[in-house]
PDB file of C-alpha atoms in Angstrom:
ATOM      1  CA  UNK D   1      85.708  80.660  53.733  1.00  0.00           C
ATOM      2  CA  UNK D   2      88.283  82.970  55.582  1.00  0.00           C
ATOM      3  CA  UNK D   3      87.624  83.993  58.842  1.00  0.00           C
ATOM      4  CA  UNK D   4      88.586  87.491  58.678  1.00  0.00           C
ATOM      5  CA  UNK D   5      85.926  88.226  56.230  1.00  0.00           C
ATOM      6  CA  UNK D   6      82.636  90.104  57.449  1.00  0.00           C
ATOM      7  CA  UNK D   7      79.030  88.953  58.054  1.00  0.00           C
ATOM      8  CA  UNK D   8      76.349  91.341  57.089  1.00  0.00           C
ATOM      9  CA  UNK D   9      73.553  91.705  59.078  1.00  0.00           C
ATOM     10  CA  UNK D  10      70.366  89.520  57.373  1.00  0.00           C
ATOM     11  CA  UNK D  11      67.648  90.013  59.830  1.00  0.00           C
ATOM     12  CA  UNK D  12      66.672  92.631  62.909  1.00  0.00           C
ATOM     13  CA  UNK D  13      64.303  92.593  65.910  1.00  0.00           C
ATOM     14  CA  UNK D  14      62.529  95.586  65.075  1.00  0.00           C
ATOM     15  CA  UNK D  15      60.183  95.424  67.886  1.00  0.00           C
ATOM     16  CA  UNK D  16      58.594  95.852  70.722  1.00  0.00           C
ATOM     17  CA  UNK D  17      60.846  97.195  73.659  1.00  0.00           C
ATOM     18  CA  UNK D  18      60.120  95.101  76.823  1.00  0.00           C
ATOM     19  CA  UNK D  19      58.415  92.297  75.111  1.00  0.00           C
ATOM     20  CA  UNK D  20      61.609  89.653  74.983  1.00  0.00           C
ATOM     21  CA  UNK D  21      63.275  90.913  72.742  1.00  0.00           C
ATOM     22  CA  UNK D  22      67.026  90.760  74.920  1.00  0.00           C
ATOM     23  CA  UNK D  23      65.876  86.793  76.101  1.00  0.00           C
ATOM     24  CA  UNK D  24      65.531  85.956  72.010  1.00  0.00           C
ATOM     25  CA  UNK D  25      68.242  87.766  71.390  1.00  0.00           C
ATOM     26  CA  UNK D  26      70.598  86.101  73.808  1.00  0.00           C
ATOM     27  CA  UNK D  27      69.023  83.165  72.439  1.00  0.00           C
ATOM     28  CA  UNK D  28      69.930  83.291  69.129  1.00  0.00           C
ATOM     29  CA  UNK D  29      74.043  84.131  70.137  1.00  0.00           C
ATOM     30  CA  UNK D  30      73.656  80.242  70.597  1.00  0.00           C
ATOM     31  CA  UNK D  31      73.172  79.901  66.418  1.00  0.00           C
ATOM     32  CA  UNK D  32      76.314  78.667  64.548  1.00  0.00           C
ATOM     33  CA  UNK D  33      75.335  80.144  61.457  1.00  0.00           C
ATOM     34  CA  UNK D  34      74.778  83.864  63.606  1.00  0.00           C
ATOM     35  CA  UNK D  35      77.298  86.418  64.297  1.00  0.00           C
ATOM     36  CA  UNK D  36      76.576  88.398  66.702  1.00  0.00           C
ATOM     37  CA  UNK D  37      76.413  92.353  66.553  1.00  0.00           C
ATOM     38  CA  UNK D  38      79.022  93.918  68.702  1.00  0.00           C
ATOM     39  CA  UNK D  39      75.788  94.986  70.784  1.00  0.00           C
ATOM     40  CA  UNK D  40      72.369  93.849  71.315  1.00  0.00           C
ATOM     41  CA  UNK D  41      70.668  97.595  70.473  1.00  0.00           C
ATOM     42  CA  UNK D  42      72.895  98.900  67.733  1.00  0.00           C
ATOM     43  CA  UNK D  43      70.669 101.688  67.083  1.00  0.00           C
ATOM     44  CA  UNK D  44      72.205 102.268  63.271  1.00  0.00           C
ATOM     45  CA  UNK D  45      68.972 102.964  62.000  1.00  0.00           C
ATOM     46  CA  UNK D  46      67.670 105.933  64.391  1.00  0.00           C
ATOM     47  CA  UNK D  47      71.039 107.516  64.718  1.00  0.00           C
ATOM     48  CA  UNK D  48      69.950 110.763  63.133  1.00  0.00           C
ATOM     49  CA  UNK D  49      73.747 112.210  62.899  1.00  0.00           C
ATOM     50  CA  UNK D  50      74.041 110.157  59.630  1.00  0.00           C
ATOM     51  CA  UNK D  51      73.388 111.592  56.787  1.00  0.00           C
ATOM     52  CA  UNK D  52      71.224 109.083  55.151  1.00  0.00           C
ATOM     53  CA  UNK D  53      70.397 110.473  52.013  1.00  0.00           C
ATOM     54  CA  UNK D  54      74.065 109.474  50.560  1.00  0.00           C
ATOM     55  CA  UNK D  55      74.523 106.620  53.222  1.00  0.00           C
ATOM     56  CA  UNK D  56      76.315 103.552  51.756  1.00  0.00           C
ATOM     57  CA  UNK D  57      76.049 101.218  54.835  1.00  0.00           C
ATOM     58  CA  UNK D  58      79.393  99.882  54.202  1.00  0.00           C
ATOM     59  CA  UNK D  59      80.125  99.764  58.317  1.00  0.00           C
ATOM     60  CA  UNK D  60      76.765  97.914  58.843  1.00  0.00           C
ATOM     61  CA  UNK D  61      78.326  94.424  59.044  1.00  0.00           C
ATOM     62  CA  UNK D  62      80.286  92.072  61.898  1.00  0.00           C
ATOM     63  CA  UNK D  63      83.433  90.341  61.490  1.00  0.00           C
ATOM     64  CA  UNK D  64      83.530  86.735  60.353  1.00  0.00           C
ATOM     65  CA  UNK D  65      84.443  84.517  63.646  1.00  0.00           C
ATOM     66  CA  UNK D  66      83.483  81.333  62.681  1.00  0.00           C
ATOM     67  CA  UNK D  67      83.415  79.851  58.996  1.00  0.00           C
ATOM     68  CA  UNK D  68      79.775  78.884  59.590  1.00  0.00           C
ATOM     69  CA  UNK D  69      78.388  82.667  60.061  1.00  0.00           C
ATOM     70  CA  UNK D  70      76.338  83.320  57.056  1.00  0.00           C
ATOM     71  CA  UNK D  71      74.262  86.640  58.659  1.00  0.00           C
ATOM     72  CA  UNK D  72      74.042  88.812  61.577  1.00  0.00           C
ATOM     73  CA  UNK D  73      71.149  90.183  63.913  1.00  0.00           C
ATOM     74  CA  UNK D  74      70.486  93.559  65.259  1.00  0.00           C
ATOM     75  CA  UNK D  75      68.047  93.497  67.855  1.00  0.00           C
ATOM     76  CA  UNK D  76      66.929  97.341  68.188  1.00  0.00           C
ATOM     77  CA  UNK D  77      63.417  96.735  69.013  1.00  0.00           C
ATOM     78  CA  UNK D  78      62.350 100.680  68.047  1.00  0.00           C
ATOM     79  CA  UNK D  79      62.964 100.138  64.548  1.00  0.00           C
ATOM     80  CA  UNK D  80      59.244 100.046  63.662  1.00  0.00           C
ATOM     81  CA  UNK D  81      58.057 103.136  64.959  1.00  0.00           C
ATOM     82  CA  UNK D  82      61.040 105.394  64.576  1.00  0.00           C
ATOM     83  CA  UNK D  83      60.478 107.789  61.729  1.00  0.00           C
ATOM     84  CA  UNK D  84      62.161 106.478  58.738  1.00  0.00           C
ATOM     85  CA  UNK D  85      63.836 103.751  60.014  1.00  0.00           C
ATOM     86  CA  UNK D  86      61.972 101.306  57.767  1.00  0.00           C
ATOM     87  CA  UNK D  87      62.599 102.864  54.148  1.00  0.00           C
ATOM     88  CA  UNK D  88      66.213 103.256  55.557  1.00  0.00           C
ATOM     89  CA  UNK D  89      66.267  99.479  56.214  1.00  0.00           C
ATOM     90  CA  UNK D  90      64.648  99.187  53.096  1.00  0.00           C
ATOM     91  CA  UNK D  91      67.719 101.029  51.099  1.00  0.00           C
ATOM     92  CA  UNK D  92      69.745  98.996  53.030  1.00  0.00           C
ATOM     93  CA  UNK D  93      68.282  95.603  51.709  1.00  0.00           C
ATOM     94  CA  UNK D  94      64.954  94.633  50.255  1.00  0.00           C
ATOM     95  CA  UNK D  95      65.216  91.707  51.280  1.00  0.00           C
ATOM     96  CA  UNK D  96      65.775  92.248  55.136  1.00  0.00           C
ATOM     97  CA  UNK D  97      63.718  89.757  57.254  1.00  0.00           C
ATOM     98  CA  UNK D  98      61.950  91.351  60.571  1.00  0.00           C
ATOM     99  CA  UNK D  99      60.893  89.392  64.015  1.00  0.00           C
ATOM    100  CA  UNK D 100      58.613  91.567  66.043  1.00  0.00           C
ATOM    101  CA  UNK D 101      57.700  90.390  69.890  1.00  0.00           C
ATOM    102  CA  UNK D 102      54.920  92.140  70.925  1.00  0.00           C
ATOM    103  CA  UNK D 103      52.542  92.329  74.475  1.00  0.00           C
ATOM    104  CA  UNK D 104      49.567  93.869  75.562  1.00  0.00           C
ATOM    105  CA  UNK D 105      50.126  97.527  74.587  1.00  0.00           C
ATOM    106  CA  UNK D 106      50.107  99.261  78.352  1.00  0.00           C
ATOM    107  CA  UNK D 107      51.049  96.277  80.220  1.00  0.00           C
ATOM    108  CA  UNK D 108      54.244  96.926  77.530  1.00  0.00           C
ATOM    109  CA  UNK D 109      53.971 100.560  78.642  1.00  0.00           C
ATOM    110  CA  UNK D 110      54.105 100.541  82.339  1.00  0.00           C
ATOM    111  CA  UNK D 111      57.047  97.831  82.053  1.00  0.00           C
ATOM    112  CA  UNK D 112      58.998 100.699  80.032  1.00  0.00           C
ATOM    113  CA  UNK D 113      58.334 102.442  82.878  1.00  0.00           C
ATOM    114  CA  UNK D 114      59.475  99.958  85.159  1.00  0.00           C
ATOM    115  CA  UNK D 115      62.747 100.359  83.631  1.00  0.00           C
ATOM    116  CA  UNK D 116      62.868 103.844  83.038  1.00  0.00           C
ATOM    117  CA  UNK D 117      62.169 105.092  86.759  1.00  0.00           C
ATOM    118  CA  UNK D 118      64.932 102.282  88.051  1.00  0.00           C
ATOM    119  CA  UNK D 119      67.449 102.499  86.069  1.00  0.00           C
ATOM    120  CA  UNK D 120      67.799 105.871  85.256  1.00  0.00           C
ATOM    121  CA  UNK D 121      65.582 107.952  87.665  1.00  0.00           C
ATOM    122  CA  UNK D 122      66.909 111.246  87.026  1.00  0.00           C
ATOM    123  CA  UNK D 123      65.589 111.700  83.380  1.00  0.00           C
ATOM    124  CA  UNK D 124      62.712 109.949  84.693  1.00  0.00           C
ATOM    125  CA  UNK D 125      59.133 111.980  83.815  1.00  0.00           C
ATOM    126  CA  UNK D 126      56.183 111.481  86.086  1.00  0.00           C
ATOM    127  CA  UNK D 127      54.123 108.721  85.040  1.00  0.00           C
ATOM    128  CA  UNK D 128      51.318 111.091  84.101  1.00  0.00           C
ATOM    129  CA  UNK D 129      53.656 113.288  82.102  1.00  0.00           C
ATOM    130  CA  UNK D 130      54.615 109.676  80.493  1.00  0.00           C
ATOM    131  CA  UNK D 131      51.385 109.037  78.673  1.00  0.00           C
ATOM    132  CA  UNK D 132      50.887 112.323  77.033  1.00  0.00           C
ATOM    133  CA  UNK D 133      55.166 112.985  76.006  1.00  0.00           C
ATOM    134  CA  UNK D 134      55.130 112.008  72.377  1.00  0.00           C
ATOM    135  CA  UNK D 135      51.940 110.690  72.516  1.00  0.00           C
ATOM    136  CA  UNK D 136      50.528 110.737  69.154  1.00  0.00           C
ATOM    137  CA  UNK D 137      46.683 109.843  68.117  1.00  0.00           C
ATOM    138  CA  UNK D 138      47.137 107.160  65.792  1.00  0.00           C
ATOM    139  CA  UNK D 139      46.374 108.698  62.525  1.00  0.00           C
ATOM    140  CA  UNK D 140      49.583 110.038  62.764  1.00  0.00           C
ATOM    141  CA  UNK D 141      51.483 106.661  63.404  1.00  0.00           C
ATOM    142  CA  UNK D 142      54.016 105.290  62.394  1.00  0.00           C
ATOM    143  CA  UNK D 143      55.258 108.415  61.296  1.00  0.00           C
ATOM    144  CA  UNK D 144      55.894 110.598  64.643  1.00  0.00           C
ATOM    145  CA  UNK D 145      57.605 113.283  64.314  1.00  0.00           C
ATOM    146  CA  UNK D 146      60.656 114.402  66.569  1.00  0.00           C
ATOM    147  CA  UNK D 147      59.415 117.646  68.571  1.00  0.00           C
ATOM    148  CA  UNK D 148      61.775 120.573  67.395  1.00  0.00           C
ATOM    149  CA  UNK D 149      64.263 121.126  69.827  1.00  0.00           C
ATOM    150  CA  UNK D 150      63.942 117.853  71.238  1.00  0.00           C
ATOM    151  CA  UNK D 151      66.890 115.604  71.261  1.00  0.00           C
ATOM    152  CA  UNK D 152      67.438 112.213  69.882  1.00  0.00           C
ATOM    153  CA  UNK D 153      68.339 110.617  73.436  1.00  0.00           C
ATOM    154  CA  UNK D 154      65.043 111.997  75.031  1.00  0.00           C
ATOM    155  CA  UNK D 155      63.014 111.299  72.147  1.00  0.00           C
ATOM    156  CA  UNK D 156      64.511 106.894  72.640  1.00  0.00           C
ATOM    157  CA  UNK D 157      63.753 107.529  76.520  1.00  0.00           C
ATOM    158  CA  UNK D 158      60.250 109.306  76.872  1.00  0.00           C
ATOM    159  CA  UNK D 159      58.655 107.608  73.671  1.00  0.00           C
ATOM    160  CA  UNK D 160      56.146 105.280  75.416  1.00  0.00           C
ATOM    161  CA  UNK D 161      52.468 105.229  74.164  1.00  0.00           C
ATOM    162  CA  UNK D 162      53.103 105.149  70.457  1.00  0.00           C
ATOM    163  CA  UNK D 163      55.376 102.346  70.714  1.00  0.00           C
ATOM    164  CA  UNK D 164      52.075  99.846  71.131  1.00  0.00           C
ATOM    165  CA  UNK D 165      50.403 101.323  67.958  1.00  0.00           C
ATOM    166  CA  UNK D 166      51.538  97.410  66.762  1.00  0.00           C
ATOM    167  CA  UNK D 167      48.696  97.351  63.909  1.00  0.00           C
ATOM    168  CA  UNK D 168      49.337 100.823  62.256  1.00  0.00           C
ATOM    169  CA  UNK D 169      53.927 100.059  62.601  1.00  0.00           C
ATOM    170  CA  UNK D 170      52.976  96.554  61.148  1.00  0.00           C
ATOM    171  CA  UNK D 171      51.103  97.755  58.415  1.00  0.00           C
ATOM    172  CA  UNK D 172      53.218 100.245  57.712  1.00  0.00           C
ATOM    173  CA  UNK D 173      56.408  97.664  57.874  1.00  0.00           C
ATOM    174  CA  UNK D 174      53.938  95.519  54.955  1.00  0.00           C
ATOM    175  CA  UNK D 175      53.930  98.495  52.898  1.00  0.00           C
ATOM    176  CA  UNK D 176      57.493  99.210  52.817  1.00  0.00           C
ATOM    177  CA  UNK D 177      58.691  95.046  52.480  1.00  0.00           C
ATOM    178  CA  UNK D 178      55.532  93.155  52.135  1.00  0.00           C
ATOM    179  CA  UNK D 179      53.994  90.260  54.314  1.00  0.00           C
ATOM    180  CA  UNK D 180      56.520  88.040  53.948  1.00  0.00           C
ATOM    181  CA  UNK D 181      59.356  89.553  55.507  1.00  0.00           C
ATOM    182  CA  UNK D 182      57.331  89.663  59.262  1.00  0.00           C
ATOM    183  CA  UNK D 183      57.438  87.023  61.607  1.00  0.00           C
ATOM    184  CA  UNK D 184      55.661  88.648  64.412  1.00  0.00           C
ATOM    185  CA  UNK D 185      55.381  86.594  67.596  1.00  0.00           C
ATOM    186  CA  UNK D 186      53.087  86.876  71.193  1.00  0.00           C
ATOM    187  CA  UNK D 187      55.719  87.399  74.046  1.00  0.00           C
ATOM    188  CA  UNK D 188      53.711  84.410  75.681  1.00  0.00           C
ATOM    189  CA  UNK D 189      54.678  82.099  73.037  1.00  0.00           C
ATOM    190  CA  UNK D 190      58.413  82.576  73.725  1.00  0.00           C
ATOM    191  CA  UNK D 191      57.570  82.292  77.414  1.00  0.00           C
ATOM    192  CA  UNK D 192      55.042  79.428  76.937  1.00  0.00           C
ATOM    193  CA  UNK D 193      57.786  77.352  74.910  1.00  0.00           C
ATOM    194  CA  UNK D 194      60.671  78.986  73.588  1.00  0.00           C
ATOM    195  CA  UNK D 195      62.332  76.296  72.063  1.00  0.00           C
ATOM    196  CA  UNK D 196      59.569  76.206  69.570  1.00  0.00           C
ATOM    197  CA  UNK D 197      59.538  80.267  69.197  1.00  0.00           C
ATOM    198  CA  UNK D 198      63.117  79.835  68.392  1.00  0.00           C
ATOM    199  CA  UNK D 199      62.430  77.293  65.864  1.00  0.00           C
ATOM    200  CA  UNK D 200      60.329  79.398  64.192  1.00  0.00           C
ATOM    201  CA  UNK D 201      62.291  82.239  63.831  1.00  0.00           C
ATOM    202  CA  UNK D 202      65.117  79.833  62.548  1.00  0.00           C
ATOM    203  CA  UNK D 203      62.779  79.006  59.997  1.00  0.00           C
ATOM    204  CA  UNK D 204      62.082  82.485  59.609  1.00  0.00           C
ATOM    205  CA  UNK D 205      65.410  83.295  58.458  1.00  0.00           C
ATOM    206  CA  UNK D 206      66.448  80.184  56.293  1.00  0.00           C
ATOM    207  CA  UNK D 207      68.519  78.686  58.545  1.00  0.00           C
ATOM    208  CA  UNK D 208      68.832  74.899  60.143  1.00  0.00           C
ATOM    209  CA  UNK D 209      67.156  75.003  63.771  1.00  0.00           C
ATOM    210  CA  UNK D 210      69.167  74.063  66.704  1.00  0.00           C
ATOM    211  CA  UNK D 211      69.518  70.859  67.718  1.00  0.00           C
ATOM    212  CA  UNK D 212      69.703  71.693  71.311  1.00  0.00           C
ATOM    213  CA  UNK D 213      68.194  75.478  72.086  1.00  0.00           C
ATOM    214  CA  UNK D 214      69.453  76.451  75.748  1.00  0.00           C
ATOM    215  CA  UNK D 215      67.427  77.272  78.686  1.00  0.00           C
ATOM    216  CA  UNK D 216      65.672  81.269  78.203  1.00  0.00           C
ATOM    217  CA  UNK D 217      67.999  83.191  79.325  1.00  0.00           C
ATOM    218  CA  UNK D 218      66.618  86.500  81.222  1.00  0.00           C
ATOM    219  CA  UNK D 219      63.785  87.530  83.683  1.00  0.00           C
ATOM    220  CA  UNK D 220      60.946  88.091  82.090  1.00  0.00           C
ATOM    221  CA  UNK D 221      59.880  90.272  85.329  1.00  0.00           C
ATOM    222  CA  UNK D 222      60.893  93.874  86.378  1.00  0.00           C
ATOM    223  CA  UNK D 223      61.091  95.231  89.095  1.00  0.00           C
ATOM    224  CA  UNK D 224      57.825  97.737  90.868  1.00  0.00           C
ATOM    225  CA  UNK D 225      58.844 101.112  89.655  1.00  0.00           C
ATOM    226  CA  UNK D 226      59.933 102.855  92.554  1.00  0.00           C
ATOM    227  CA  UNK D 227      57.310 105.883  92.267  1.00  0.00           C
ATOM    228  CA  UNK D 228      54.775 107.827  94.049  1.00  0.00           C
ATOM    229  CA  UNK D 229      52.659 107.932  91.039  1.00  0.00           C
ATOM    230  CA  UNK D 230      49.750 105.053  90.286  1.00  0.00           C
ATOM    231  CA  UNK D 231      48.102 104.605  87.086  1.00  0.00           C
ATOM    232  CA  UNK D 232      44.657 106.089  87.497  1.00  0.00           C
ATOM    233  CA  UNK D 233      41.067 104.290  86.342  1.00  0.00           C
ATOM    234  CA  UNK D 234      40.641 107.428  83.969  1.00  0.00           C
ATOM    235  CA  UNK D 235      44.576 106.728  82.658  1.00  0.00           C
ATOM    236  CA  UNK D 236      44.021 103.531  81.562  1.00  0.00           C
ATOM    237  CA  UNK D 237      40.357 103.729  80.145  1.00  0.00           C
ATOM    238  CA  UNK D 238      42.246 106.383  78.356  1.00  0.00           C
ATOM    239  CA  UNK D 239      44.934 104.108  76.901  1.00  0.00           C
ATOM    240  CA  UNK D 240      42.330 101.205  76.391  1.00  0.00           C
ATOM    241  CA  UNK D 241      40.518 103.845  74.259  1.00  0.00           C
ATOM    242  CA  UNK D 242      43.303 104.651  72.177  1.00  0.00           C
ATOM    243  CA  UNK D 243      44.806 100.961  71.536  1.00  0.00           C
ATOM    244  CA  UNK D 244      41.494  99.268  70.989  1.00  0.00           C
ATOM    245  CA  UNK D 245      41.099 100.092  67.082  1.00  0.00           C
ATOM    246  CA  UNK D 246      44.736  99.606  66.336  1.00  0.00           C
ATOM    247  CA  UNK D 247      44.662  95.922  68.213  1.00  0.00           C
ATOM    248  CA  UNK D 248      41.831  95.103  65.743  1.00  0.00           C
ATOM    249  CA  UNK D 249      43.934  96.138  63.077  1.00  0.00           C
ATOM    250  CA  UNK D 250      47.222  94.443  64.552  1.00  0.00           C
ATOM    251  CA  UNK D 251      44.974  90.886  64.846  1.00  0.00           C
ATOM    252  CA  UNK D 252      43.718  91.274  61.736  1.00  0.00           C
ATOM    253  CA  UNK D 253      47.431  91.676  59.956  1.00  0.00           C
ATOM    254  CA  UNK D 254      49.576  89.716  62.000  1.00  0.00           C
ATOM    255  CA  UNK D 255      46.962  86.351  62.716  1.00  0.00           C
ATOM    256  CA  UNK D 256      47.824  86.802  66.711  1.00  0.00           C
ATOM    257  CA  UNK D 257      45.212  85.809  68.582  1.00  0.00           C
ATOM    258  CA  UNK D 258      45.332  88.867  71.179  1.00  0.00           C
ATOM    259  CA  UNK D 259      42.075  88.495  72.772  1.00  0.00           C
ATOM    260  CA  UNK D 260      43.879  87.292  76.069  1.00  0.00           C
ATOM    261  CA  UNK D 261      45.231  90.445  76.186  1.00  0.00           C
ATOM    262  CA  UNK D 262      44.066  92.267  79.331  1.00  0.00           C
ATOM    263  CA  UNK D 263      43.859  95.361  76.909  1.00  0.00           C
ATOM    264  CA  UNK D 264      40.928  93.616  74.337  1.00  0.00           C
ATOM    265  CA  UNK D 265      39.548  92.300  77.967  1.00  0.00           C
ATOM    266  CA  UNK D 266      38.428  95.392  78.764  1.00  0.00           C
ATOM    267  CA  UNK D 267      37.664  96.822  75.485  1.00  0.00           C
ATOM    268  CA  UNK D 268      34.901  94.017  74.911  1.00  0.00           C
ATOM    269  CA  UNK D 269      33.525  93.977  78.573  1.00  0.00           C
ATOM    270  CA  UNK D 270      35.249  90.713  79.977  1.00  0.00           C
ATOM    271  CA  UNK D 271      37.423  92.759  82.463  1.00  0.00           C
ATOM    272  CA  UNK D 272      36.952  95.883  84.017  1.00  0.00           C
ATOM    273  CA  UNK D 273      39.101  98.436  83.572  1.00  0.00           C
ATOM    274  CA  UNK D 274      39.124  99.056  87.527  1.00  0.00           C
ATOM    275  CA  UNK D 275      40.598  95.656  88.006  1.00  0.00           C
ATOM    276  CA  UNK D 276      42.977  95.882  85.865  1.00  0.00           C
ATOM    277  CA  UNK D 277      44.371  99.160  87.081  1.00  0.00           C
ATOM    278  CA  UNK D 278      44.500  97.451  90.120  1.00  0.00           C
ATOM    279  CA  UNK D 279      46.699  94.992  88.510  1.00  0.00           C
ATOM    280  CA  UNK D 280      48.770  97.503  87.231  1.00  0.00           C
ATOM    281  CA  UNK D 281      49.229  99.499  90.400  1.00  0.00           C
ATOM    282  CA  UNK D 282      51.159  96.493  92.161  1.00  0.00           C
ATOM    283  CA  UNK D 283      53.910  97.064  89.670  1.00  0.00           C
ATOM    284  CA  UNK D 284      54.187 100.648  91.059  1.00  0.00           C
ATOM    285  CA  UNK D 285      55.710 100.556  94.899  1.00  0.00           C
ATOM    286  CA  UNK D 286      56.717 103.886  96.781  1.00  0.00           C
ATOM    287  CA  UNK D 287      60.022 105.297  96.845  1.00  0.00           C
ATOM    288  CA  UNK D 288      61.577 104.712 101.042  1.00  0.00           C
ATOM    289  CA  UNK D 289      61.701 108.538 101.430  1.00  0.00           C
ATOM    290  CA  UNK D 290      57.806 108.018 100.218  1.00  0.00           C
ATOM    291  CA  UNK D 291      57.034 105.799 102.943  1.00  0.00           C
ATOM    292  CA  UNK D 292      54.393 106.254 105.397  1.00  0.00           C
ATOM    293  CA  UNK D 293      56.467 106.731 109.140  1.00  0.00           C
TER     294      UNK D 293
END
């Protein structure tokens, strides 16, 4: 098989942002039968300057390094929420596989934040203005709609709460290429033992498992988001409210046991939701100029 042939790509990591999804990733660079995409986000499926209705996906594909490449990955992790992403996916191939990492729905949220408020701080919202930007009740997941006038970039950037609708995405992923084509994993599990998570995601795609699977790769941790804002008790008995029917769904669809989740902790009366904002708070520190003298 010549080298200078191309790869297409044979599975993505369609979700969830800042659940793992760069460690497995990195990962999975360590496959001989895996060329890797020329980035980890490739973002082909929500790049809305395409016109997709006569899109042939001919440029969706990686060159050939090594004779033993049989597929590549794309590891875009909004894939599925982003409207339309899925039945473009679909178009592409039917027979796409998907690997979705998923956490706790607003422990997932205030880590986006995390990154959001550190690494880029001057598109930064407040964290108040956070959980209500794109914020859709989840009868309208997974089909949000783009606010007119909005653009793409701040639509990626300030999309936060409906990216933990997991239940209503998965089932909507089911509808558009069945069961089958989901492996979705607990972010603990590739924490707990990765070597195992990769194993199954090796069997997952078809392909031989590694004989020796590398350390994981990248901090699981961020860093406090450097903010004068704090999640209030009201905020996140707010959230809790919201995700609680769609975790129900999400358990019953995907068979993850999520009742560790701090999230389902609250919702059925084993935590309260003042503790865990306290929890959450600590991830929050105040900006130097903040300080107290």
């Amino acid at each position: 098989m010549s080298t200078h042939s191309t790869v297409r790509v044979g599975y993505v990591v369609s979700g969830s942002q800042k659940a793992g999804t760069t460690s497995l990733a990195l990962l999975l660079r360590h496959h001989p039968h895996l060329a890797p995409a020329p980035v980890k986000e490739w973002h082909y499926f929500d790049d809305e300057s395409r016109r997709w209705a006569e899109h042939d996906f001919a440029d969706y594909s990686v060159p050939r390094t090594d004779p033993r490449q049989v597929m590549a990955g794309d590891a875009t992790p909004l894939y599925l929420w982003w409207p339309q992403a899925l039945e473009r996916m679909h178009r592409y191939d039917p027979a796409l596989r998907h690997i979705v990492l998923v956490r706790d729905p607003i422990e997932r949220l205030v880590s986006q934040w995390q990154m959001i408020s550190n690494r880029w701080p001057a598109e930064a919202v407040s964290w108040a203005r956070f959980l209500t930007r794109f914020a859709p009740d989840p009868a309208e997941v997974p089909q949000p709609q783009r606010p007119p006038r909005t653009n793409v970039h701040a639509f990626r950037m300030h999309s936060g709460v409906v990216r933990g609708y997991y239940g209503a995405q998965l089932r909507h992923g089911i509808e558009v290429f069945g069961r089958e084509a989901f492996l979705v994993l607990d972010m603990r599990e590739l924490i707990a033992d990765h070597v195992a998570t990769v194993h199954r995601v090796t069997d997952h795609l078809g392909l031989p498992r590694l004989d020796d699977v590398p350390s994981l790769p990248h901090g699981m941790k961020g860093k406090p988001a450097l903010s004068p804002d704090r999640p209030t008790v009201e905020q996140i008995a707010g959230l809790v409210e919201r995700y609680a029917p769609d975790l129900e769904l999400f358990a019953e669809l995907s068979g993850v046991d999520v009742s560790a989740w701090s999230t389902c902790a609250v919702a059925d009366g084993r935590l309260s939701v003042e503790e865990f904002t306290a929890r959450l708070t600590t991830r929050f520190a105040a900006p130097a100029h903040a300080a107290a003298p």
